[in-house]
Amino acid sequence: MPKRIAIVEDEIAIAQNYCDALARHGYEVSHYCSRPEAMKAFAVRLPDLAIIDVGLGDEAEGGFDLCRDLRVKAPILPIIFLTARDTELDRVLGLRLGADDYLTKDISQVHMLARITALFRRVDALSAPQQKSELVACGPLQIDTQTLRVNWALHPIELTITEYWIVLALASRPGHVKNRQQLMDAANVVLDDNTITSHIKRIRKKFKAADGAFDAIQTAYGMGYRWLPSHS
């Protein structure tokens, strides 16, 4: 069964180009011009992946609002921003709201498709049948690799697909530095350095909300990140 992708974009010509490109690669594509239209459709059936513009019609930040609402409704649904807004502030806000990736419209179709393929590959890996749940434990951290449940000191931590893979990659080898490329390889995702940094910041914020003293993720300046073995 083909993967279902929803494109939320108010510029018809641009949206049609995306729809055509994705359809040629075997995806089933739906297009929505506004946040209310998209939310109405998502209430009936969720897509397998959502591609959202930031500005939607009269709503200058309608895409941000849509991402926030959609993330509450579907915590692990892959979400990509594809927008002309390329400021660092917009990028950080989009990722903080729970998007898995933030792309600008000057990206080539080849690279866009690579990002989409990587996200679907990670989702498929997580949903693949397993003999039994595998529990990764690292001090107060517990990760169930089958259910995607992550707990810190018995507090559930709601992570996106991208955040989950980053935490799993770090916690699986406590004390070992993972550079940005290694994190991308472990997570089977294509991201730039700024996007990795934004995800790390968001992950830390989520753990700190459960435990204000959380400091298990250490930055190894100029190298990458490590999960501190003192927490294992």
mmCIF file with all atom_site columns, C-alpha atoms in Angstrom:
data_model
loop_
_atom_site.group_PDB
_atom_site.id
_atom_site.type_symbol
_atom_site.label_atom_id
_atom_site.label_alt_id
_atom_site.label_comp_id
_atom_site.label_asym_id
_atom_site.label_entity_id
_atom_site.label_seq_id
_atom_site.pdbx_PDB_ins_code
_atom_site.Cartn_x
_atom_site.Cartn_y
_atom_site.Cartn_z
_atom_site.occupancy
_atom_site.B_iso_or_equiv
_atom_site.pdbx_formal_charge
_atom_site.auth_seq_id
_atom_site.auth_comp_id
_atom_site.auth_asym_id
_atom_site.auth_atom_id
_atom_site.pdbx_PDB_model_num
ATOM 1   C CA . MET A 1 1   ? 0.000   0.000   0.000  1.00 0.00 ? 1   MET A CA 1
ATOM 2   C CA . PRO A 1 2   ? 1.491   3.381   -0.974 1.00 0.00 ? 2   PRO A CA 1
ATOM 3   C CA . LYS A 1 3   ? 2.468   5.840   1.730  1.00 0.00 ? 3   LYS A CA 1
ATOM 4   C CA . ARG A 1 4   ? 0.070   8.754   2.116  1.00 0.00 ? 4   ARG A CA 1
ATOM 5   C CA . ILE A 1 5   ? 1.596   12.242  2.146  1.00 0.00 ? 5   ILE A CA 1
ATOM 6   C CA . ALA A 1 6   ? -0.348  15.411  2.934  1.00 0.00 ? 6   ALA A CA 1
ATOM 7   C CA . ILE A 1 7   ? 0.901   18.715  1.531  1.00 0.00 ? 7   ILE A CA 1
ATOM 8   C CA . VAL A 1 8   ? -0.427  21.858  3.213  1.00 0.00 ? 8   VAL A CA 1
ATOM 9   C CA . GLU A 1 9   ? 0.485   24.734  0.903  1.00 0.00 ? 9   GLU A CA 1
ATOM 10  C CA . ASP A 1 10  ? -1.537  27.779  -0.133 1.00 0.00 ? 10  ASP A CA 1
ATOM 11  C CA . GLU A 1 11  ? 0.268   28.397  -3.442 1.00 0.00 ? 11  GLU A CA 1
ATOM 12  C CA . ILE A 1 12  ? -1.485  26.103  -5.917 1.00 0.00 ? 12  ILE A CA 1
ATOM 13  C CA . ALA A 1 13  ? 1.249   25.992  -8.566 1.00 0.00 ? 13  ALA A CA 1
ATOM 14  C CA . ILE A 1 14  ? 3.971   25.144  -6.044 1.00 0.00 ? 14  ILE A CA 1
ATOM 15  C CA . ALA A 1 15  ? 1.807   22.519  -4.385 1.00 0.00 ? 15  ALA A CA 1
ATOM 16  C CA . GLN A 1 16  ? 1.032   20.903  -7.736 1.00 0.00 ? 16  GLN A CA 1
ATOM 17  C CA . ASN A 1 17  ? 4.742   20.583  -8.509 1.00 0.00 ? 17  ASN A CA 1
ATOM 18  C CA . TYR A 1 18  ? 5.295   18.809  -5.197 1.00 0.00 ? 18  TYR A CA 1
ATOM 19  C CA . CYS A 1 19  ? 2.256   16.585  -5.727 1.00 0.00 ? 19  CYS A CA 1
ATOM 20  C CA . ASP A 1 20  ? 3.408   15.575  -9.201 1.00 0.00 ? 20  ASP A CA 1
ATOM 21  C CA . ALA A 1 21  ? 6.955   14.823  -8.050 1.00 0.00 ? 21  ALA A CA 1
ATOM 22  C CA . LEU A 1 22  ? 5.795   12.715  -5.105 1.00 0.00 ? 22  LEU A CA 1
ATOM 23  C CA . ALA A 1 23  ? 3.179   10.878  -7.163 1.00 0.00 ? 23  ALA A CA 1
ATOM 24  C CA . ARG A 1 24  ? 5.863   9.937   -9.693 1.00 0.00 ? 24  ARG A CA 1
ATOM 25  C CA . HIS A 1 25  ? 7.720   8.222   -6.859 1.00 0.00 ? 25  HIS A CA 1
ATOM 26  C CA . GLY A 1 26  ? 4.697   6.149   -5.906 1.00 0.00 ? 26  GLY A CA 1
ATOM 27  C CA . TYR A 1 27  ? 3.260   8.187   -3.044 1.00 0.00 ? 27  TYR A CA 1
ATOM 28  C CA . GLU A 1 28  ? -0.438  8.890   -2.592 1.00 0.00 ? 28  GLU A CA 1
ATOM 29  C CA . VAL A 1 29  ? -0.656  12.659  -2.189 1.00 0.00 ? 29  VAL A CA 1
ATOM 30  C CA . SER A 1 30  ? -3.372  14.939  -0.819 1.00 0.00 ? 30  SER A CA 1
ATOM 31  C CA . HIS A 1 31  ? -3.221  18.730  -0.995 1.00 0.00 ? 31  HIS A CA 1
ATOM 32  C CA . TYR A 1 32  ? -4.807  21.216  1.404  1.00 0.00 ? 32  TYR A CA 1
ATOM 33  C CA . CYS A 1 33  ? -4.681  24.983  1.021  1.00 0.00 ? 33  CYS A CA 1
ATOM 34  C CA . SER A 1 34  ? -5.361  26.054  4.595  1.00 0.00 ? 34  SER A CA 1
ATOM 35  C CA . ARG A 1 35  ? -4.937  24.998  8.190  1.00 0.00 ? 35  ARG A CA 1
ATOM 36  C CA . PRO A 1 36  ? -8.686  24.499  8.830  1.00 0.00 ? 36  PRO A CA 1
ATOM 37  C CA . GLU A 1 37  ? -9.043  22.406  5.663  1.00 0.00 ? 37  GLU A CA 1
ATOM 38  C CA . ALA A 1 38  ? -6.107  20.234  6.664  1.00 0.00 ? 38  ALA A CA 1
ATOM 39  C CA . MET A 1 39  ? -7.267  19.760  10.260 1.00 0.00 ? 39  MET A CA 1
ATOM 40  C CA . LYS A 1 40  ? -10.740 18.781  9.083  1.00 0.00 ? 40  LYS A CA 1
ATOM 41  C CA . ALA A 1 41  ? -9.234  16.093  6.852  1.00 0.00 ? 41  ALA A CA 1
ATOM 42  C CA . PHE A 1 42  ? -6.782  14.921  9.545  1.00 0.00 ? 42  PHE A CA 1
ATOM 43  C CA . ALA A 1 43  ? -9.671  14.484  11.988 1.00 0.00 ? 43  ALA A CA 1
ATOM 44  C CA . VAL A 1 44  ? -11.031 11.830  9.618  1.00 0.00 ? 44  VAL A CA 1
ATOM 45  C CA . ARG A 1 45  ? -7.762  10.192  8.642  1.00 0.00 ? 45  ARG A CA 1
ATOM 46  C CA . LEU A 1 46  ? -4.145  10.992  9.353  1.00 0.00 ? 46  LEU A CA 1
ATOM 47  C CA . PRO A 1 47  ? -1.537  10.864  6.582  1.00 0.00 ? 47  PRO A CA 1
ATOM 48  C CA . ASP A 1 48  ? 1.677   8.873   6.914  1.00 0.00 ? 48  ASP A CA 1
ATOM 49  C CA . LEU A 1 49  ? 3.680   12.099  6.619  1.00 0.00 ? 49  LEU A CA 1
ATOM 50  C CA . ALA A 1 50  ? 2.802   15.806  6.527  1.00 0.00 ? 50  ALA A CA 1
ATOM 51  C CA . ILE A 1 51  ? 4.612   18.534  4.588  1.00 0.00 ? 51  ILE A CA 1
ATOM 52  C CA . ILE A 1 52  ? 3.595   21.985  5.813  1.00 0.00 ? 52  ILE A CA 1
ATOM 53  C CA . ASP A 1 53  ? 4.302   25.569  4.756  1.00 0.00 ? 53  ASP A CA 1
ATOM 54  C CA . VAL A 1 54  ? 4.593   28.162  7.542  1.00 0.00 ? 54  VAL A CA 1
ATOM 55  C CA . GLY A 1 55  ? 2.443   30.880  5.993  1.00 0.00 ? 55  GLY A CA 1
ATOM 56  C CA . LEU A 1 56  ? -1.020  29.648  5.009  1.00 0.00 ? 56  LEU A CA 1
ATOM 57  C CA . GLY A 1 57  ? -3.352  32.178  3.415  1.00 0.00 ? 57  GLY A CA 1
ATOM 58  C CA . ASP A 1 58  ? -4.251  34.899  5.899  1.00 0.00 ? 58  ASP A CA 1
ATOM 59  C CA . GLU A 1 59  ? -2.481  33.042  8.694  1.00 0.00 ? 59  GLU A CA 1
ATOM 60  C CA . ALA A 1 60  ? 1.142   34.173  8.656  1.00 0.00 ? 60  ALA A CA 1
ATOM 61  C CA . GLU A 1 61  ? 2.079   31.386  11.062 1.00 0.00 ? 61  GLU A CA 1
ATOM 62  C CA . GLY A 1 62  ? -0.746  28.979  10.316 1.00 0.00 ? 62  GLY A CA 1
ATOM 63  C CA . GLY A 1 63  ? 1.740   26.206  9.610  1.00 0.00 ? 63  GLY A CA 1
ATOM 64  C CA . PHE A 1 64  ? 3.237   26.550  13.079 1.00 0.00 ? 64  PHE A CA 1
ATOM 65  C CA . ASP A 1 65  ? -0.240  26.320  14.620 1.00 0.00 ? 65  ASP A CA 1
ATOM 66  C CA . LEU A 1 66  ? -1.044  23.294  12.470 1.00 0.00 ? 66  LEU A CA 1
ATOM 67  C CA . CYS A 1 67  ? 2.185   21.554  13.485 1.00 0.00 ? 67  CYS A CA 1
ATOM 68  C CA . ARG A 1 68  ? 1.455   22.192  17.162 1.00 0.00 ? 68  ARG A CA 1
ATOM 69  C CA . ASP A 1 69  ? -2.079  20.791  16.890 1.00 0.00 ? 69  ASP A CA 1
ATOM 70  C CA . LEU A 1 70  ? -1.016  17.857  14.746 1.00 0.00 ? 70  LEU A CA 1
ATOM 71  C CA . ARG A 1 71  ? 1.823   16.915  17.076 1.00 0.00 ? 71  ARG A CA 1
ATOM 72  C CA . VAL A 1 72  ? -0.617  16.714  19.999 1.00 0.00 ? 72  VAL A CA 1
ATOM 73  C CA . LYS A 1 73  ? -2.907  14.528  17.909 1.00 0.00 ? 73  LYS A CA 1
ATOM 74  C CA . ALA A 1 74  ? -0.144  12.299  16.538 1.00 0.00 ? 74  ALA A CA 1
ATOM 75  C CA . PRO A 1 75  ? 3.069   12.344  18.632 1.00 0.00 ? 75  PRO A CA 1
ATOM 76  C CA . ILE A 1 76  ? 5.209   10.307  16.212 1.00 0.00 ? 76  ILE A CA 1
ATOM 77  C CA . LEU A 1 77  ? 3.771   11.351  12.838 1.00 0.00 ? 77  LEU A CA 1
ATOM 78  C CA . PRO A 1 78  ? 6.640   12.552  10.592 1.00 0.00 ? 78  PRO A CA 1
ATOM 79  C CA . ILE A 1 79  ? 6.270   16.293  9.954  1.00 0.00 ? 79  ILE A CA 1
ATOM 80  C CA . ILE A 1 80  ? 8.380   18.387  7.568  1.00 0.00 ? 80  ILE A CA 1
ATOM 81  C CA . PHE A 1 81  ? 8.236   22.142  7.151  1.00 0.00 ? 81  PHE A CA 1
ATOM 82  C CA . LEU A 1 82  ? 8.814   23.218  3.539  1.00 0.00 ? 82  LEU A CA 1
ATOM 83  C CA . THR A 1 83  ? 8.787   26.982  3.391  1.00 0.00 ? 83  THR A CA 1
ATOM 84  C CA . ALA A 1 84  ? 10.359  30.128  1.968  1.00 0.00 ? 84  ALA A CA 1
ATOM 85  C CA . ARG A 1 85  ? 10.995  31.399  5.499  1.00 0.00 ? 85  ARG A CA 1
ATOM 86  C CA . ASP A 1 86  ? 14.629  30.653  6.180  1.00 0.00 ? 86  ASP A CA 1
ATOM 87  C CA . THR A 1 87  ? 15.543  32.588  9.328  1.00 0.00 ? 87  THR A CA 1
ATOM 88  C CA . GLU A 1 88  ? 17.187  30.767  12.201 1.00 0.00 ? 88  GLU A CA 1
ATOM 89  C CA . LEU A 1 89  ? 14.340  31.892  14.477 1.00 0.00 ? 89  LEU A CA 1
ATOM 90  C CA . ASP A 1 90  ? 11.733  30.264  12.216 1.00 0.00 ? 90  ASP A CA 1
ATOM 91  C CA . ARG A 1 91  ? 13.788  27.074  11.945 1.00 0.00 ? 91  ARG A CA 1
ATOM 92  C CA . VAL A 1 92  ? 14.227  26.779  15.710 1.00 0.00 ? 92  VAL A CA 1
ATOM 93  C CA . LEU A 1 93  ? 10.538  27.508  16.336 1.00 0.00 ? 93  LEU A CA 1
ATOM 94  C CA . GLY A 1 94  ? 9.447   24.888  13.818 1.00 0.00 ? 94  GLY A CA 1
ATOM 95  C CA . LEU A 1 95  ? 11.619  22.229  15.417 1.00 0.00 ? 95  LEU A CA 1
ATOM 96  C CA . ARG A 1 96  ? 10.560  23.222  18.917 1.00 0.00 ? 96  ARG A CA 1
ATOM 97  C CA . LEU A 1 97  ? 6.953   22.710  17.887 1.00 0.00 ? 97  LEU A CA 1
ATOM 98  C CA . GLY A 1 98  ? 7.802   19.136  17.003 1.00 0.00 ? 98  GLY A CA 1
ATOM 99  C CA . ALA A 1 99  ? 8.701   19.049  13.314 1.00 0.00 ? 99  ALA A CA 1
ATOM 100 C CA . ASP A 1 100 ? 11.192  16.374  12.276 1.00 0.00 ? 100 ASP A CA 1
ATOM 101 C CA . ASP A 1 101 ? 12.792  18.514  9.607  1.00 0.00 ? 101 ASP A CA 1
ATOM 102 C CA . TYR A 1 102 ? 12.733  22.098  8.333  1.00 0.00 ? 102 TYR A CA 1
ATOM 103 C CA . LEU A 1 103 ? 13.441  22.644  4.638  1.00 0.00 ? 103 LEU A CA 1
ATOM 104 C CA . THR A 1 104 ? 13.432  25.788  2.520  1.00 0.00 ? 104 THR A CA 1
ATOM 105 C CA . LYS A 1 105 ? 11.808  25.891  -0.897 1.00 0.00 ? 105 LYS A CA 1
ATOM 106 C CA . ASP A 1 106 ? 15.120  26.279  -2.703 1.00 0.00 ? 106 ASP A CA 1
ATOM 107 C CA . ILE A 1 107 ? 15.899  22.635  -1.875 1.00 0.00 ? 107 ILE A CA 1
ATOM 108 C CA . SER A 1 108 ? 16.063  20.367  -4.904 1.00 0.00 ? 108 SER A CA 1
ATOM 109 C CA . GLN A 1 109 ? 13.409  17.719  -5.424 1.00 0.00 ? 109 GLN A CA 1
ATOM 110 C CA . VAL A 1 110 ? 16.117  15.064  -5.174 1.00 0.00 ? 110 VAL A CA 1
ATOM 111 C CA . HIS A 1 111 ? 17.139  16.232  -1.705 1.00 0.00 ? 111 HIS A CA 1
ATOM 112 C CA . MET A 1 112 ? 13.530  16.660  -0.597 1.00 0.00 ? 112 MET A CA 1
ATOM 113 C CA . LEU A 1 113 ? 12.754  13.095  -1.642 1.00 0.00 ? 113 LEU A CA 1
ATOM 114 C CA . ALA A 1 114 ? 15.855  11.883  0.196  1.00 0.00 ? 114 ALA A CA 1
ATOM 115 C CA . ARG A 1 115 ? 14.599  13.492  3.406  1.00 0.00 ? 115 ARG A CA 1
ATOM 116 C CA . ILE A 1 116 ? 11.149  11.944  2.957  1.00 0.00 ? 116 ILE A CA 1
ATOM 117 C CA . THR A 1 117 ? 12.606  8.512   2.197  1.00 0.00 ? 117 THR A CA 1
ATOM 118 C CA . ALA A 1 118 ? 14.806  8.699   5.293  1.00 0.00 ? 118 ALA A CA 1
ATOM 119 C CA . LEU A 1 119 ? 11.850  9.534   7.515  1.00 0.00 ? 119 LEU A CA 1
ATOM 120 C CA . PHE A 1 120 ? 9.765   6.678   6.157  1.00 0.00 ? 120 PHE A CA 1
ATOM 121 C CA . ARG A 1 121 ? 12.688  4.276   6.535  1.00 0.00 ? 121 ARG A CA 1
ATOM 122 C CA . ARG A 1 122 ? 12.931  5.152   10.222 1.00 0.00 ? 122 ARG A CA 1
ATOM 123 C CA . VAL A 1 123 ? 9.188   4.757   10.746 1.00 0.00 ? 123 VAL A CA 1
ATOM 124 C CA . ASP A 1 124 ? 9.249   1.380   9.013  1.00 0.00 ? 124 ASP A CA 1
ATOM 125 C CA . ALA A 1 125 ? 12.197  0.242   11.140 1.00 0.00 ? 125 ALA A CA 1
ATOM 126 C CA . LEU A 1 126 ? 10.325  1.102   14.315 1.00 0.00 ? 126 LEU A CA 1
ATOM 127 C CA . SER A 1 127 ? 7.144   -0.660  13.211 1.00 0.00 ? 127 SER A CA 1
ATOM 128 C CA . ALA A 1 128 ? 8.904   -3.830  12.007 1.00 0.00 ? 128 ALA A CA 1
ATOM 129 C CA . PRO A 1 129 ? 7.749   -6.926  13.924 1.00 0.00 ? 129 PRO A CA 1
ATOM 130 C CA . GLN A 1 130 ? 10.045  -8.023  16.733 1.00 0.00 ? 130 GLN A CA 1
ATOM 131 C CA . GLN A 1 131 ? 10.214  -11.166 18.826 1.00 0.00 ? 131 GLN A CA 1
ATOM 132 C CA . LYS A 1 132 ? 9.849   -9.185  22.008 1.00 0.00 ? 132 LYS A CA 1
ATOM 133 C CA . SER A 1 133 ? 10.283  -5.707  23.379 1.00 0.00 ? 133 SER A CA 1
ATOM 134 C CA . GLU A 1 134 ? 13.906  -4.731  23.881 1.00 0.00 ? 134 GLU A CA 1
ATOM 135 C CA . LEU A 1 135 ? 14.484  -2.467  26.840 1.00 0.00 ? 135 LEU A CA 1
ATOM 136 C CA . VAL A 1 136 ? 17.420  -0.093  26.775 1.00 0.00 ? 136 VAL A CA 1
ATOM 137 C CA . ALA A 1 137 ? 18.179  1.043   30.323 1.00 0.00 ? 137 ALA A CA 1
ATOM 138 C CA . CYS A 1 138 ? 20.647  3.759   31.242 1.00 0.00 ? 138 CYS A CA 1
ATOM 139 C CA . GLY A 1 139 ? 20.217  4.849   34.835 1.00 0.00 ? 139 GLY A CA 1
ATOM 140 C CA . PRO A 1 140 ? 16.854  6.644   35.143 1.00 0.00 ? 140 PRO A CA 1
ATOM 141 C CA . LEU A 1 141 ? 16.366  6.332   31.373 1.00 0.00 ? 141 LEU A CA 1
ATOM 142 C CA . GLN A 1 142 ? 14.340  3.448   29.974 1.00 0.00 ? 142 GLN A CA 1
ATOM 143 C CA . ILE A 1 143 ? 13.579  2.990   26.274 1.00 0.00 ? 143 ILE A CA 1
ATOM 144 C CA . ASP A 1 144 ? 11.247  0.337   24.915 1.00 0.00 ? 144 ASP A CA 1
ATOM 145 C CA . THR A 1 145 ? 12.376  -0.089  21.318 1.00 0.00 ? 145 THR A CA 1
ATOM 146 C CA . GLN A 1 146 ? 9.161   -1.783  20.225 1.00 0.00 ? 146 GLN A CA 1
ATOM 147 C CA . THR A 1 147 ? 6.580   0.580   21.673 1.00 0.00 ? 147 THR A CA 1
ATOM 148 C CA . LEU A 1 148 ? 8.806   3.700   21.374 1.00 0.00 ? 148 LEU A CA 1
ATOM 149 C CA . ARG A 1 149 ? 8.044   4.514   24.994 1.00 0.00 ? 149 ARG A CA 1
ATOM 150 C CA . VAL A 1 150 ? 10.725  6.566   26.712 1.00 0.00 ? 150 VAL A CA 1
ATOM 151 C CA . ASN A 1 151 ? 10.767  7.161   30.461 1.00 0.00 ? 151 ASN A CA 1
ATOM 152 C CA . TRP A 1 152 ? 13.057  9.183   32.680 1.00 0.00 ? 152 TRP A CA 1
ATOM 153 C CA . ALA A 1 153 ? 12.789  8.309   36.377 1.00 0.00 ? 153 ALA A CA 1
ATOM 154 C CA . LEU A 1 154 ? 9.373   6.781   35.596 1.00 0.00 ? 154 LEU A CA 1
ATOM 155 C CA . HIS A 1 155 ? 8.201   10.004  33.904 1.00 0.00 ? 155 HIS A CA 1
ATOM 156 C CA . PRO A 1 156 ? 7.081   9.449   30.277 1.00 0.00 ? 156 PRO A CA 1
ATOM 157 C CA . ILE A 1 157 ? 8.950   11.610  27.746 1.00 0.00 ? 157 ILE A CA 1
ATOM 158 C CA . GLU A 1 158 ? 7.054   12.290  24.516 1.00 0.00 ? 158 GLU A CA 1
ATOM 159 C CA . LEU A 1 159 ? 9.580   12.304  21.672 1.00 0.00 ? 159 LEU A CA 1
ATOM 160 C CA . THR A 1 160 ? 9.176   12.712  17.942 1.00 0.00 ? 160 THR A CA 1
ATOM 161 C CA . ILE A 1 161 ? 10.607  10.071  15.601 1.00 0.00 ? 161 ILE A CA 1
ATOM 162 C CA . THR A 1 162 ? 13.787  12.103  15.072 1.00 0.00 ? 162 THR A CA 1
ATOM 163 C CA . GLU A 1 163 ? 14.220  12.823  18.774 1.00 0.00 ? 163 GLU A CA 1
ATOM 164 C CA . TYR A 1 164 ? 13.687  9.161   19.635 1.00 0.00 ? 164 TYR A CA 1
ATOM 165 C CA . TRP A 1 165 ? 16.454  7.979   17.312 1.00 0.00 ? 165 TRP A CA 1
ATOM 166 C CA . ILE A 1 166 ? 18.887  10.608  18.590 1.00 0.00 ? 166 ILE A CA 1
ATOM 167 C CA . VAL A 1 167 ? 18.272  9.652   22.230 1.00 0.00 ? 167 VAL A CA 1
ATOM 168 C CA . LEU A 1 168 ? 18.563  5.942   21.413 1.00 0.00 ? 168 LEU A CA 1
ATOM 169 C CA . ALA A 1 169 ? 21.843  6.500   19.542 1.00 0.00 ? 169 ALA A CA 1
ATOM 170 C CA . LEU A 1 170 ? 23.348  8.421   22.462 1.00 0.00 ? 170 LEU A CA 1
ATOM 171 C CA . ALA A 1 171 ? 22.054  6.255   25.309 1.00 0.00 ? 171 ALA A CA 1
ATOM 172 C CA . SER A 1 172 ? 23.033  2.978   23.633 1.00 0.00 ? 172 SER A CA 1
ATOM 173 C CA . ARG A 1 173 ? 26.706  3.933   24.032 1.00 0.00 ? 173 ARG A CA 1
ATOM 174 C CA . PRO A 1 174 ? 26.952  6.058   27.211 1.00 0.00 ? 174 PRO A CA 1
ATOM 175 C CA . GLY A 1 175 ? 30.195  7.965   27.477 1.00 0.00 ? 175 GLY A CA 1
ATOM 176 C CA . HIS A 1 176 ? 30.954  7.718   23.763 1.00 0.00 ? 176 HIS A CA 1
ATOM 177 C CA . VAL A 1 177 ? 30.881  10.933  21.760 1.00 0.00 ? 177 VAL A CA 1
ATOM 178 C CA . LYS A 1 178 ? 28.602  10.883  18.730 1.00 0.00 ? 178 LYS A CA 1
ATOM 179 C CA . ASN A 1 179 ? 29.367  13.550  16.169 1.00 0.00 ? 179 ASN A CA 1
ATOM 180 C CA . ARG A 1 180 ? 26.599  15.021  14.083 1.00 0.00 ? 180 ARG A CA 1
ATOM 181 C CA . GLN A 1 181 ? 27.259  12.714  11.166 1.00 0.00 ? 181 GLN A CA 1
ATOM 182 C CA . GLN A 1 182 ? 27.151  9.659   13.415 1.00 0.00 ? 182 GLN A CA 1
ATOM 183 C CA . LEU A 1 183 ? 23.849  10.804  14.906 1.00 0.00 ? 183 LEU A CA 1
ATOM 184 C CA . MET A 1 184 ? 22.427  11.214  11.424 1.00 0.00 ? 184 MET A CA 1
ATOM 185 C CA . ASP A 1 185 ? 23.713  7.774   10.420 1.00 0.00 ? 185 ASP A CA 1
ATOM 186 C CA . ALA A 1 186 ? 22.315  6.148   13.557 1.00 0.00 ? 186 ALA A CA 1
ATOM 187 C CA . ALA A 1 187 ? 18.960  7.823   13.038 1.00 0.00 ? 187 ALA A CA 1
ATOM 188 C CA . ASN A 1 188 ? 19.031  7.103   9.281  1.00 0.00 ? 188 ASN A CA 1
ATOM 189 C CA . VAL A 1 189 ? 18.204  10.721  8.537  1.00 0.00 ? 189 VAL A CA 1
ATOM 190 C CA . VAL A 1 190 ? 19.601  13.578  6.485  1.00 0.00 ? 190 VAL A CA 1
ATOM 191 C CA . LEU A 1 191 ? 19.868  16.782  8.537  1.00 0.00 ? 191 LEU A CA 1
ATOM 192 C CA . ASP A 1 192 ? 22.174  19.786  8.610  1.00 0.00 ? 192 ASP A CA 1
ATOM 193 C CA . ASP A 1 193 ? 24.235  20.754  11.656 1.00 0.00 ? 193 ASP A CA 1
ATOM 194 C CA . ASN A 1 194 ? 21.856  23.488  12.809 1.00 0.00 ? 194 ASN A CA 1
ATOM 195 C CA . THR A 1 195 ? 18.912  21.101  12.692 1.00 0.00 ? 195 THR A CA 1
ATOM 196 C CA . ILE A 1 196 ? 20.749  18.515  14.820 1.00 0.00 ? 196 ILE A CA 1
ATOM 197 C CA . THR A 1 197 ? 21.584  21.258  17.348 1.00 0.00 ? 197 THR A CA 1
ATOM 198 C CA . SER A 1 198 ? 17.949  22.357  17.494 1.00 0.00 ? 198 SER A CA 1
ATOM 199 C CA . HIS A 1 199 ? 16.794  18.781  18.094 1.00 0.00 ? 199 HIS A CA 1
ATOM 200 C CA . ILE A 1 200 ? 19.295  18.350  20.940 1.00 0.00 ? 200 ILE A CA 1
ATOM 201 C CA . LYS A 1 201 ? 18.017  21.545  22.567 1.00 0.00 ? 201 LYS A CA 1
ATOM 202 C CA . ARG A 1 202 ? 14.428  20.358  22.275 1.00 0.00 ? 202 ARG A CA 1
ATOM 203 C CA . ILE A 1 203 ? 15.285  16.936  23.707 1.00 0.00 ? 203 ILE A CA 1
ATOM 204 C CA . ARG A 1 204 ? 17.017  18.530  26.690 1.00 0.00 ? 204 ARG A CA 1
ATOM 205 C CA . LYS A 1 205 ? 14.002  20.763  27.289 1.00 0.00 ? 205 LYS A CA 1
ATOM 206 C CA . LYS A 1 206 ? 11.643  17.781  27.336 1.00 0.00 ? 206 LYS A CA 1
ATOM 207 C CA . PHE A 1 207 ? 13.772  15.879  29.854 1.00 0.00 ? 207 PHE A CA 1
ATOM 208 C CA . LYS A 1 208 ? 14.221  18.980  32.000 1.00 0.00 ? 208 LYS A CA 1
ATOM 209 C CA . ALA A 1 209 ? 10.449  19.395  32.126 1.00 0.00 ? 209 ALA A CA 1
ATOM 210 C CA . ALA A 1 210 ? 10.358  16.001  33.869 1.00 0.00 ? 210 ALA A CA 1
ATOM 211 C CA . ASP A 1 211 ? 13.509  16.558  35.929 1.00 0.00 ? 211 ASP A CA 1
ATOM 212 C CA . GLY A 1 212 ? 14.907  20.032  36.395 1.00 0.00 ? 212 GLY A CA 1
ATOM 213 C CA . ALA A 1 213 ? 18.307  18.572  37.288 1.00 0.00 ? 213 ALA A CA 1
ATOM 214 C CA . PHE A 1 214 ? 18.610  16.615  34.022 1.00 0.00 ? 214 PHE A CA 1
ATOM 215 C CA . ASP A 1 215 ? 22.093  16.980  32.510 1.00 0.00 ? 215 ASP A CA 1
ATOM 216 C CA . ALA A 1 216 ? 22.731  13.582  30.938 1.00 0.00 ? 216 ALA A CA 1
ATOM 217 C CA . ILE A 1 217 ? 23.373  14.967  27.432 1.00 0.00 ? 217 ILE A CA 1
ATOM 218 C CA . GLN A 1 218 ? 26.756  16.663  27.337 1.00 0.00 ? 218 GLN A CA 1
ATOM 219 C CA . THR A 1 219 ? 28.090  18.755  24.476 1.00 0.00 ? 219 THR A CA 1
ATOM 220 C CA . ALA A 1 220 ? 31.616  17.780  23.458 1.00 0.00 ? 220 ALA A CA 1
ATOM 221 C CA . TYR A 1 221 ? 32.551  21.087  21.844 1.00 0.00 ? 221 TYR A CA 1
ATOM 222 C CA . GLY A 1 222 ? 33.828  20.758  18.315 1.00 0.00 ? 222 GLY A CA 1
ATOM 223 C CA . MET A 1 223 ? 33.076  17.025  18.385 1.00 0.00 ? 223 MET A CA 1
ATOM 224 C CA . GLY A 1 224 ? 29.431  16.223  19.093 1.00 0.00 ? 224 GLY A CA 1
ATOM 225 C CA . TYR A 1 225 ? 27.393  14.922  22.028 1.00 0.00 ? 225 TYR A CA 1
ATOM 226 C CA . ARG A 1 226 ? 27.573  12.139  24.621 1.00 0.00 ? 226 ARG A CA 1
ATOM 227 C CA . TRP A 1 227 ? 25.229  10.559  27.135 1.00 0.00 ? 227 TRP A CA 1
ATOM 228 C CA . LEU A 1 228 ? 27.063  10.832  30.446 1.00 0.00 ? 228 LEU A CA 1
ATOM 229 C CA . PRO A 1 229 ? 27.976  7.429   31.904 1.00 0.00 ? 229 PRO A CA 1
ATOM 230 C CA . SER A 1 230 ? 27.476  8.843   35.410 1.00 0.00 ? 230 SER A CA 1
ATOM 231 C CA . HIS A 1 231 ? 23.752  8.507   34.646 1.00 0.00 ? 231 HIS A CA 1
ATOM 232 C CA . SER A 1 232 ? 24.025  4.860   33.698 1.00 0.00 ? 232 SER A CA 1
#
